[in-house]
Amino acid sequence: MEIRIQLPQTSYVTGEEIQVDVTVRNTGSEAVTLPLLNDPYGPQPYFVISGPSFPKPHRFYWGGKPPSGSQPPRQTRSIAPGQALSSRLSLPPNLVFRNPGAHELYATYEWNGTVFESNRVTVTMEAPGPPLFRVVGRTPLSSEVSIQALSVNGSGLYLATFIEDRPDIGETEFGGITRLATIDAGATDFFAPWCQTAQAGVIGPRFGWRTGNAITVAGFRKLPQRLDLPFTPRIYGPSLMGANGDIDLLVTSDAGTKLSLLRFPNVAYNQQPPPARLVWTSGVQTPISNLAATINPSGARFAVLRQGGAISLVTWDDSGPHIQPPLPFDGNPVDAVAPALHASMSGVVRASVLTADPANPRRVSLTEFTWRPNAAPETKAGAPFDLPSGIHSGTVAYSMSAVESPRRDWFFVLDDHRVESSLSGGKARPTKRVVSLPPQLLVMSQVTYCMAYYEKPLLVTIQ
Amino acid sequence: MPINRTARIARTAHDKAHLNRLGVPEFGVVQIQIQGQGGSKSKSYRDGSSATPTAPATTGVDTFHFAPGPQYNVATWAVDNNLKDDVQIVYKLHNPQFAIATARLELFTRFAATPVWTRDLTGDELLHGEHKLQFNAQDNWDGKIDPHTDFPDQFLTVEYSPYKLKLTITGPGVNTSPAAWTYFHVIIGKLELEYGPKDVLPVQPANPEGGIHRDTYDDLITQSATPPAAGGSVKVFLNSDMFKTNGNQMMDNTLFTRYETLWGDGPQIPLFCKVWVKSSANTDIVAYKALGKLKFLWDWESTAAASATAFASSAENYLVNKTKPKGRNCHEKRGGKRASTRAVFPDQAGTAPGAIQAGSFPFQVEAVPTPRKWAAYSYAWNDGAAASKTGVIFQPARMAGDKYKVTVYVDQVFDRKKKYKLNVDTDAPLTSPAVLKAVTGDFQIWRRINLRKYIKKNGSVAETINMATVAAEYAKAFVELKDLTGGVIQNVAQGDWNNRETTAINGLSATRQRMIMPGDQYNKGGGGVYLRTRDQYIEAWMEEAGADLDALGLGAALTPALRAALVDAAKNNPSNEPAFDNAVTAAFTNHGGALTPVDQSSLQGAIDSHWITVVDFMADPSNDMQNDDNYRGIAKIIGKTIVGAAFDPDADANSGCTIFHCDKLHDVGSSLLGWAFDVTNGNGNRCGFLLCATQADHSAGDSIENTATHEFGHHFFLPHTVDAGERKNYHAHDESVTTCIMSYNVPTEFCGFCQLRLRGWDKDALKTKASKNSKT
C-alpha cells in the first residue's frame, strides 16, 4: 500500500481552505476493498502537521472529529493491484494556524495493522493582514446558504463562510475562507451585496471595490466588471443584487451633491461580462452625508439619504430617483455610524439614525423613521444614553430577515478601544478580538453576531 | 382596734333581775367554687383572717377549666345543641342571722381592676347555706356574661383567661369572711393544622406556563390531605413550563425575571388551624365562641440543608446566622425571602364569618410588630363554616430548594403593658407548651417542568433515552422534570413522515432538493433524512445532462446509446476535464456516426455546458458545496429543516416538553448529537428536544442522557460554558468547573451556577467564583 499527497497551491491565508489531493495505491498483488477516501464514516486517512503553529506534530483525522465507528463506511471500492483510490480532501476548518510560515504536512493510512506514511509537502501560511469583512446580506425569511462575508487579505478577495449551527443558542461554526479573485492594486472601499435571494445557484454574490474613479465588481469565476466614472464616487453601503444577478450600487459624488445609480449586469461563470453602466445621476440640494440601501425578497429596493439634520427615503427606477420629503431629527448625526435600514416583505421601511446631543457628544440616541405603504411617515425618538467615550466606528442594524417586526441592535467600537452594544447593559467592555470596521452586525432570528477576528474569523454573539 | 356597734335593748324594771344579753350577728362567705363535668371543680380561696364556723372545702384545683358557649359537632363542623360544657357556680354562706345585706359576684380578667361581669345576689340567694347560682332558673352556667366590649359574643374566652370569680358580702354585724374567690380558665385543648379549602385561593386566569396557585394546591393535596407532620416533608411543586424564546435569554437574566413574573412572591398555600378548647371533663371540643380575638402567631424557619454542590452551598452560605430567621434559604439579595420584607404570611383583611367566599381569604392576618416582624398574627372565626379555625396564606419564596417549617403558636400571654410573650426575636422554636402550638414538617420548593411526549421516527430507532437519568440530574437543582408520557413512546406515522418531509423538501431550491436520496425516506431506517454524498450529488446532476441533450430536439439522431455514452462521460469524470473530453470524443466516435456536424456540435456544446456548469457550481464557495465539509454544513442546515418539519406537528399541544428521536440527523457524516428544538408556536411554554445520535456517537463517559439534559438546559435558559478558544464572558457558570453539563466536555453534573439559576436565583446577583458568593 502506498499513499501520496499533493497540494493544488502551497500558500494560504489563515482560514483558507486547504485542499489536499490524496492517492492510495494498491501496491500488493491482490485486490483490496477500501472505503472511499472522503467517506465521512471511513476510518482513514489521518494527517500530521508540524511547523510554527504546531511545534509538536499534530495528528488529526482528515475530517476533524473521527467517526465513532457506529456506522460502516457508506461506499467501498475494490482496488485492483496497481490501481489507486484518489480524492481531494479539505483539511478541517478548525485546524488553526496561529503563526505564519512553512509547515510540513504528511498523511498516514493504516492497512492491516501497518501505518503507511505519505510524502511530505509544505504548507505556507501567509501573515494575516488587518481583518476586513463585508457581510453578504440575505433578506429572505429562510436561507439555504451559509452566512457569508467578503474578506480581503493582501491582493486576494476571499469569501468567508460560517454556519449558524445553533440559532437557538448563538453557536456558529467557521466554514473557512476561499479565494475568489485578485483585486486591483490600490483598491479601497470594498463592498458586498444585499441579495434578493438566499439560494444556491449559478448566480452568486459578486463583490466590488473602488480604484480612483473606477468601480469594479467580481466574484468566484466571475470576471471583473469595471466601470470608469467621470467623478470620484463615494461608496457608503452595500450593493443590491437582484434575483437575476444584476447589481445596483448607489454612490454620490465626493461632495455628496450628486446621487448616482450604477448597474453591473449579471455575468455567467468564466464569461466576459456585459458592460456596467451609470444609469443616472441626480443632483440634490443638501449634500448627502451618508446613505444606506437594501432590497427585500420581492425585489423592492430602498435607500435612505442622510442630509444635514434630516433623512429621506429613496426609491428608484431606471429613469431616476424618487426622493420623499425629508424627515428632520434632533441632534447631530454621528458620522461614524451609518443609518440602519430595513424593508419588510410587505414593504414597510424602517430606518434609524444615531444622533448626539449638541451639548454633550457622548449622549446619543436613536431616532427611528417608519414608512408604511399609503400612510404618513412616523418618527420616534429613542431615549438618550451616555457612552463613556466617543464612537470610533459603529453599526446600527435591523434583522437580516425581511420580517414585519424586526429587531434592532447596535455595536460601537469606542475611541478608548472598548466596545459597547445594545445588549451589554450600558457597559463598555474591552475585547481581545479585532473587530472589522465598520462592525459587521448580523441580527439573526434569535441572536445578534458581530464579525471579528481572533486567530480566525469569528461570529461573536453580542452581549 | 376598737369596733363600735350600735345595739338596742329593752329596759329592765327596777325590781326585776332579768338580764339583757347583747349578741353581735356574725356572717361570712364560706366558699365559692365552679363545678364542672366529671366532678371537676375549682379551688376556693379566702384571705387568711377569714373564719366561719364551717370551714371551706379543700377540694378543687387552680387549673379548673371549661369551655363556654355552644359547640360544633366535629364530624359536621356545625352547631350541635346537644353538646355543651355547662358548669355550676356553687357558693356557701354563713348567715344564720340573716345579716348579709349585700352579696356581689364579680368576674375579673387578667390584670383588670374592674370586673367584666357582676351579679348581685338577692333574696334567697343570701340565705345561710350552700347555693347553686341560678341562670334562667337553671343551675347550669354556659359561661355567658352580660354584654361587654371585650366579649362581643358574651361568652368567656381563651383570650382573657384566666378568670377570677369573687363573691363579696356586706351586712350589719361581724363579717367574719367578707369574700371568697376562685380561679378558672378557658384553655386551648389542641391545635391541628390542615390545608384550607382551595376556594380561598385567588381566582387566576389560565396560564399554560404555570403560576397557578390552585394547581400547586391540588398537587399538595394529591401528595397528602394534610400538611406534613413534624419530621416529615412535602414537595411544593411550582409549574414553570417556561422556555427561552431567543438565544440572548440564556446570557441575560430572563430566567429569573420570567420566573419572578410567573410566581411573584411565591405559591400561596392556605394553612388552616383547627382550634380545640379543653372542656371541664378534659376533652377537646369545638367551642367556637370561646376563643375571642385570640392571637395565633405563625412563625417560619428556614430549614434547607447545604447543597451537595460546593458552589451552590457557598452561595447559600450568605449571612446564614445573621438573618431573622437564620438559615440557608435563598437570601433576598439573590431574589429569595430570607431577610426580605416580603411576607411569608402576607396580611389578609379577612371576611366576616359565614360561608367561605371564593377567592377571598376568611381570616384576618397581620404582621407581628417588631421585633418578630417576619411572623404573623391571625385570628379565628367565631361562627360559620370556618368557626373555631384560623389560618394564613403560607407563601414561601418561589426559589426551588428552599425549605420551610411552619409553627403556629397561641400567643395569649401578655404582661401589664400588653406586650405579648412570644413577640421576641429569638430563634425558633419559641418557648411554649406543646399544647399551644402545632408544627409542620418541611415544605420544600420545587420547580416542575412537564415532559409531555416522547416520539421516535419509527421502530428502527432502537435506543431510548432513560428519562429517569435525565430527571435525576435536574432533581439536583430541585427541578422535577415530570414524565407524563406514562412510558409510552410513539412513532411518527409513515405517511405523515414522508408527506411532511416531502413538503419540506419541495420548499427547497432545486440545487438543495438534489441532495435528497430518492425513495421512501421513512423506510430507509431510523435516520432523519437520507442524503446523497457530495460525489453522488455530482453524479446525479451530471446524469441530468440527458435532459439538456433531449432539449435540443434532435429526435432519432440522438440515439439512446449516444445519449447514455455522453451522460456517462459527464457522470464518470466529474473532476477530470481531459478524461471527460476524451470520453465525449469516444462517445461520438462509437455512437455518433449518423450525426450531422451541426448536431454533433450542438450535442458537444450541451454536454460541455452542463459539465462546466456543474463543475463551476460545485466549486463556487457561495454555494457551500465546494468540499465535503461545506457540503456537510449544508446537509446540517437542510437536515434540520426537513427533520424538524417531519417531527414538529407531533409536538404535544400542552405546555411542556416533547422529545423527538432519530438515529442521525442525516447520513453524510452528521456529528450533531441533538438540539433544542423550537416547536412551531412554542410561545415560550412549549419546547422540544431532538436527539439525533446514538450512544456510540458519544465520547466515553458521555451519553444520550447527557445530551438530553444538555439540550433541555438550553431551553431552560442555560448557555454553554466558556469555550477555550472563544471566550464568551456571560457570567453564567462556576468558573472552576470544566465539566458542567452545559459544556462540550464529558460532563459530570450541572455546575452550581446552573443549579442556582434553575432554582430561580438571580443570575445578576451571583459571581462566577464560588467564594465571592459567600458571606458570614
XYZ file of N, CA and C in Angstrom, chain B residues 571-717:
441
model
N -20.853 11.968 -16.091
C -21.058 11.386 -14.761
C -19.786 10.738 -14.226
N -19.047 10.097 -15.113
C -17.881 9.347 -14.645
C -16.612 10.192 -14.538
N -16.678 11.411 -14.990
C -15.470 12.243 -14.974
C -15.784 13.635 -14.419
N -16.310 13.697 -13.255
C -16.771 14.996 -12.760
C -15.637 15.939 -12.368
N -14.446 15.385 -12.178
C -13.387 16.277 -11.715
C -12.153 16.194 -12.606
N -12.322 15.605 -13.753
C -11.165 15.413 -14.637
C -11.567 15.831 -16.047
N -11.241 17.053 -16.383
C -11.706 17.589 -17.656
C -11.123 16.847 -18.854
N -9.817 16.539 -18.854
C -9.312 15.786 -20.015
C -10.003 14.442 -20.176
N -10.230 13.781 -19.075
C -10.896 12.477 -19.157
C -12.307 12.642 -19.686
N -12.973 13.706 -19.231
C -14.326 13.986 -19.730
C -14.284 14.232 -21.234
N -13.339 15.055 -21.646
C -13.235 15.361 -23.080
C -12.987 14.088 -23.886
N -12.113 13.258 -23.362
C -11.823 12.007 -24.067
C -13.051 11.117 -24.150
N -13.789 11.074 -23.053
C -14.978 10.222 -23.021
C -16.034 10.737 -23.987
N -16.157 12.046 -24.098
C -17.129 12.617 -25.026
C -16.715 12.303 -26.465
N -15.426 12.465 -26.695
C -14.934 12.155 -28.039
C -15.209 10.695 -28.374
N -14.960 9.849 -27.392
C -15.196 8.415 -27.608
C -16.668 8.142 -27.866
N -17.531 8.866 -27.157
C -18.975 8.668 -27.342
C -19.371 9.003 -28.768
N -18.861 10.101 -29.276
C -19.202 10.462 -30.661
C -18.604 9.460 -31.638
N -17.387 9.014 -31.336
C -16.740 8.062 -32.235
C -17.528 6.764 -32.302
N -17.959 6.315 -31.132
C -18.596 4.997 -31.070
C -20.071 5.031 -31.430
N -20.735 6.160 -31.132
C -22.194 6.140 -31.282
C -22.733 7.303 -32.106
N -21.874 8.120 -32.643
C -22.380 9.327 -33.306
C -22.184 9.344 -34.790
N -22.077 8.172 -35.371
C -21.799 8.127 -36.789
C -22.855 8.778 -37.648
N -24.126 8.754 -37.198
C -25.214 9.276 -38.020
C -25.440 10.772 -37.834
N -24.675 11.383 -36.983
C -24.905 12.798 -36.684
C -24.351 13.699 -37.773
N -25.099 14.794 -37.959
C -24.538 15.826 -38.819
C -23.533 16.602 -37.994
N -22.612 17.304 -38.650
C -21.657 18.120 -37.877
C -22.358 19.139 -36.971
N -23.481 19.665 -37.485
C -24.197 20.670 -36.671
C -24.787 20.019 -35.430
N -25.410 18.859 -35.630
C -25.992 18.166 -34.475
C -24.905 17.785 -33.476
N -23.794 17.303 -33.972
C -22.717 16.909 -33.049
C -22.211 18.126 -32.279
N -22.136 19.237 -33.019
C -21.671 20.462 -32.343
C -22.653 20.878 -31.254
N -23.939 20.737 -31.575
C -24.948 21.093 -30.567
C -24.834 20.193 -29.348
N -24.686 18.908 -29.629
C -24.572 17.970 -28.512
C -23.288 18.219 -27.719
N -22.228 18.483 -28.440
C -20.950 18.763 -27.763
C -21.101 19.993 -26.866
N -21.751 21.028 -27.423
C -21.938 22.247 -26.626
C -22.792 21.989 -25.406
N -23.853 21.210 -25.603
C -24.761 20.968 -24.478
C -24.092 20.174 -23.365
N -23.372 19.132 -23.751
C -22.753 18.315 -22.705
C -21.610 19.078 -22.028
N -20.872 19.854 -22.846
C -19.808 20.672 -22.253
C -20.386 21.700 -21.276
N -21.459 22.329 -21.727
C -22.065 23.372 -20.886
C -22.574 22.777 -19.571
N -23.205 21.641 -19.702
C -23.718 21.016 -18.474
C -22.561 20.647 -17.540
N -21.568 20.052 -18.124
C -20.436 19.612 -17.285
C -19.780 20.801 -16.574
N -19.538 21.870 -17.324
C -18.822 23.002 -16.720
C -19.709 23.741 -15.722
N -21.015 23.738 -16.009
C -21.921 24.377 -15.041
C -21.867 23.638 -13.704
N -21.901 22.321 -13.792
C -21.849 21.526 -12.556
C -20.518 21.766 -11.846
N -19.447 21.733 -12.620
C -18.122 21.894 -12.016
C -17.983 23.269 -11.364
N -18.404 24.301 -12.093
C -18.286 25.656 -11.532
C -19.176 25.832 -10.308
N -20.384 25.332 -10.430
C -21.306 25.460 -9.300
C -20.720 24.776 -8.067
N -20.219 23.588 -8.269
C -19.722 22.831 -7.123
C -18.461 23.464 -6.533
N -17.749 24.206 -7.346
C -16.529 24.840 -6.835
C -16.804 26.208 -6.220
N -17.964 26.791 -6.538
C -18.267 28.153 -6.082
C -18.527 28.146 -4.574
N -17.692 28.830 -3.825
C -17.874 28.785 -2.360
C -19.186 29.395 -1.898
N -19.777 30.252 -2.717
C -21.043 30.841 -2.272
C -22.175 29.823 -2.291
N -21.923 28.677 -2.899
C -22.927 27.606 -2.900
C -22.704 26.597 -1.781
N -21.618 26.771 -1.046
C -21.357 25.928 0.132
C -21.215 24.448 -0.197
N -20.774 24.153 -1.373
C -20.605 22.739 -1.745
C -19.210 22.478 -2.284
N -18.309 23.379 -2.025
C -17.010 23.263 -2.673
C -16.170 22.135 -2.113
N -16.546 21.591 -0.999
C -15.853 20.425 -0.457
C -16.814 19.670 0.457
N -16.360 18.533 0.923
C -17.238 17.687 1.747
C -17.638 18.372 3.039
N -16.713 19.157 3.570
C -17.011 19.799 4.830
C -18.147 20.814 4.677
N -18.031 21.642 3.631
C -19.105 22.606 3.403
C -20.408 21.896 3.032
N -20.279 20.821 2.289
C -21.465 20.046 1.909
C -22.164 19.532 3.173
N -21.363 19.073 4.123
C -21.960 18.599 5.388
C -22.631 19.743 6.126
N -22.025 20.929 6.004
C -22.642 22.095 6.652
C -24.028 22.367 6.105
N -24.155 22.290 4.783
C -25.477 22.492 4.177
C -26.399 21.329 4.506
N -25.811 20.137 4.562
C -26.626 18.969 4.938
C -27.232 19.186 6.325
N -26.451 19.802 7.177
C -26.979 20.057 8.525
C -28.130 21.067 8.465
N -27.934 22.136 7.669
C -28.984 23.162 7.581
C -30.281 22.557 7.050
N -30.187 21.864 5.912
C -31.444 21.356 5.346
C -31.942 20.149 6.131
N -31.004 19.404 6.725
C -31.415 18.272 7.556
C -32.267 18.739 8.724
N -31.845 19.802 9.352
C -32.629 20.308 10.477
C -33.988 20.815 10.006
N -33.979 21.440 8.846
C -35.246 21.931 8.302
C -36.204 20.773 8.023
N -35.686 19.751 7.374
C -36.552 18.638 6.942
C -36.979 17.786 8.138
N -36.032 17.412 8.952
C -36.368 16.539 10.085
C -37.238 17.297 11.090
N -36.916 18.560 11.253
C -37.756 19.373 12.142
C -39.186 19.418 11.650
N -39.342 19.590 10.343
C -40.696 19.652 9.777
C -41.413 18.317 9.926
N -40.660 17.219 9.859
C -41.288 15.901 9.957
C -41.771 15.617 11.375
N -41.064 16.138 12.344
C -41.441 15.871 13.738
C -42.435 16.906 14.295
N -42.257 18.139 13.875
C -42.903 19.258 14.567
C -44.408 19.102 14.809
N -45.189 18.664 13.807
C -46.636 18.594 14.061
C -47.010 17.623 15.175
N -46.107 16.721 15.516
C -46.425 15.765 16.580
C -46.079 16.286 17.966
N -45.571 17.494 18.045
C -45.274 18.060 19.365
C -46.562 18.160 20.171
N -46.451 17.900 21.439
C -47.645 17.947 22.289
C -48.195 19.376 22.323
N -49.506 19.455 22.316
C -50.153 20.769 22.276
C -50.140 21.465 23.624
N -49.884 20.717 24.673
C -49.901 21.322 26.003
C -48.535 21.892 26.347
N -48.505 22.707 27.354
C -47.239 23.285 27.766
C -46.307 22.175 28.224
N -45.043 22.400 28.008
C -44.063 21.411 28.419
C -43.186 20.975 27.261
N -42.551 19.841 27.451
C -41.513 19.409 26.514
C -41.945 18.173 25.740
N -41.461 18.107 24.523
C -41.618 16.907 23.705
C -40.228 16.449 23.277
N -40.014 15.145 23.347
C -38.752 14.580 22.863
C -38.986 13.967 21.492
N -38.108 14.339 20.565
C -38.105 13.716 19.241
C -36.808 12.932 19.134
N -36.872 11.818 18.441
C -35.703 10.956 18.453
C -35.549 10.255 17.105
N -34.377 10.467 16.488
C -33.994 9.670 15.331
C -32.522 9.305 15.517
N -32.038 8.393 14.702
C -30.682 7.896 14.927
C -29.605 8.886 14.506
N -29.814 9.557 13.400
C -28.869 10.543 12.872
C -29.673 11.664 12.260
N -29.098 12.840 12.225
C -29.791 13.903 11.502
C -29.796 13.560 10.016
N -28.637 13.205 9.496
C -28.526 12.771 8.106
C -27.407 11.744 8.051
N -27.205 11.191 6.892
C -26.271 10.075 6.804
C -25.018 10.402 6.004
N -24.673 11.689 5.931
C -23.429 12.016 5.223
C -22.409 12.618 6.186
N -22.373 12.068 7.371
C -21.361 12.494 8.321
C -21.859 13.492 9.333
N -23.061 13.301 9.800
C -23.586 14.223 10.804
C -22.897 13.987 12.146
N -22.407 15.045 12.729
C -21.820 14.942 14.060
C -22.738 15.560 15.109
N -23.900 15.997 14.664
C -24.831 16.636 15.589
C -25.459 15.580 16.498
N -25.373 15.826 17.772
C -25.948 14.883 18.734
C -27.434 15.165 18.961
N -27.782 16.425 18.968
C -29.172 16.795 19.196
C -29.261 18.292 19.288
N -30.462 18.791 19.319
C -30.573 20.224 19.513
C -31.872 20.591 20.204
N -31.827 21.746 20.810
C -33.008 22.272 21.495
C -33.965 22.762 20.421
N -34.976 22.012 20.208
C -35.859 22.181 19.051
C -36.970 23.176 19.385
N -37.071 24.189 18.560
C -38.132 25.181 18.773
C -39.385 24.734 18.036
N -40.384 24.314 18.761
C -41.611 23.852 18.109
C -42.392 25.054 17.604
N -43.179 24.821 16.579
C -43.972 25.905 15.993
C -44.942 26.449 17.040
N -45.011 27.753 17.100
C -45.889 28.438 18.067
C -45.618 27.970 19.492
N -44.360 27.795 19.805
C -43.999 27.368 21.159
C -44.400 28.355 22.228
N -44.418 29.622 21.873
C -44.883 30.682 22.780
C -44.151 30.707 24.109
N -42.999 30.123 24.142
C -42.238 30.190 25.393
C -42.701 29.202 26.436
N -43.745 28.409 26.105
C -44.166 27.408 27.091
C -44.205 25.996 26.502
N -43.800 25.855 25.261
C -43.674 24.528 24.662
C -42.315 24.456 23.989
N -41.675 23.329 24.153
C -40.375 23.190 23.530
C -40.152 21.727 23.174
N -39.126 21.497 22.418
C -38.788 20.138 22.042
C -37.298 19.913 22.130
N -36.940 18.662 22.170
C -35.526 18.290 22.099
C -35.438 17.187 21.073
N -34.554 17.384 20.120
C -34.417 16.376 19.083
C -33.083 15.680 19.270
N -33.150 14.413 19.601
C -31.937 13.599 19.718
C -31.693 12.947 18.364
N -30.490 13.136 17.854
C -30.182 12.557 16.536
C -28.807 11.904 16.599
N -28.599 11.099 17.604
C -27.332 10.392 17.747
C -27.577 9.171 18.620
N -26.631 8.278 18.547
C -26.718 7.065 19.354
C -25.681 7.135 20.474
N -25.767 6.176 21.363
C -24.773 6.138 22.444
C -23.367 6.057 21.856
N -23.217 5.310 20.766
C -21.885 5.119 20.178
C -21.327 6.414 19.609
N -22.179 7.367 19.315
C -21.701 8.648 18.793
C -21.135 9.532 19.887
N -21.324 9.131 21.105
C -20.865 9.943 22.228
C -19.486 9.477 22.687
N -18.765 10.415 23.232
C -17.440 10.087 23.752
C -17.589 9.192 24.983
N -16.481 8.578 25.355
C -16.508 7.743 26.551
C -16.945 8.583 27.747
N -17.861 8.067 28.485
C -18.356 8.789 29.658
C -19.525 9.685 29.353
N -19.778 9.896 28.080
C -20.907 10.743 27.688
C -22.064 9.827 27.265
N -23.225 10.391 27.089
C -24.379 9.540 26.798
C -25.494 10.353 26.168
N -26.457 9.651 25.625
C -27.623 10.342 25.067
C -28.401 11.033 26.182
N -28.309 10.502 27.385
C -29.000 11.152 28.507
C -28.347 12.511 28.802
N -27.021 12.536 28.713
C -26.344 13.812 28.917
C -26.737 14.818 27.843
N -26.842 14.324 26.622
C -27.235 15.232 25.539
C -28.641 15.768 25.789
N -29.528 14.884 26.199
C -30.888 15.345 26.505
C -30.862 16.380 27.619
N -30.107 16.106 28.651
C -30.023 17.040 29.774
C -29.459 18.376 29.303
N -28.432 18.295 28.498
C -27.768 19.488 27.977
C -28.728 20.332 27.122
N -29.393 19.677 26.200
C -30.249 20.438 25.281
C -31.475 20.992 25.993
N -32.026 20.212 26.888
C -33.109 20.791 27.689
C -32.593 21.980 28.477
N -31.355 21.882 28.923
C -30.748 23.001 29.655
C -30.777 24.282 28.835
N -30.535 24.170 27.543
C -30.621 25.364 26.691
C -32.040 25.926 26.703
N -32.999 25.041 26.534
C -34.384 25.538 26.583
C -34.671 26.199 27.933
N -34.008 25.678 28.938
C -34.271 26.197 30.278
C -33.336 27.361 30.595
N -32.848 28.024 29.557
C -32.106 29.292 29.666
C -30.625 29.137 30.012
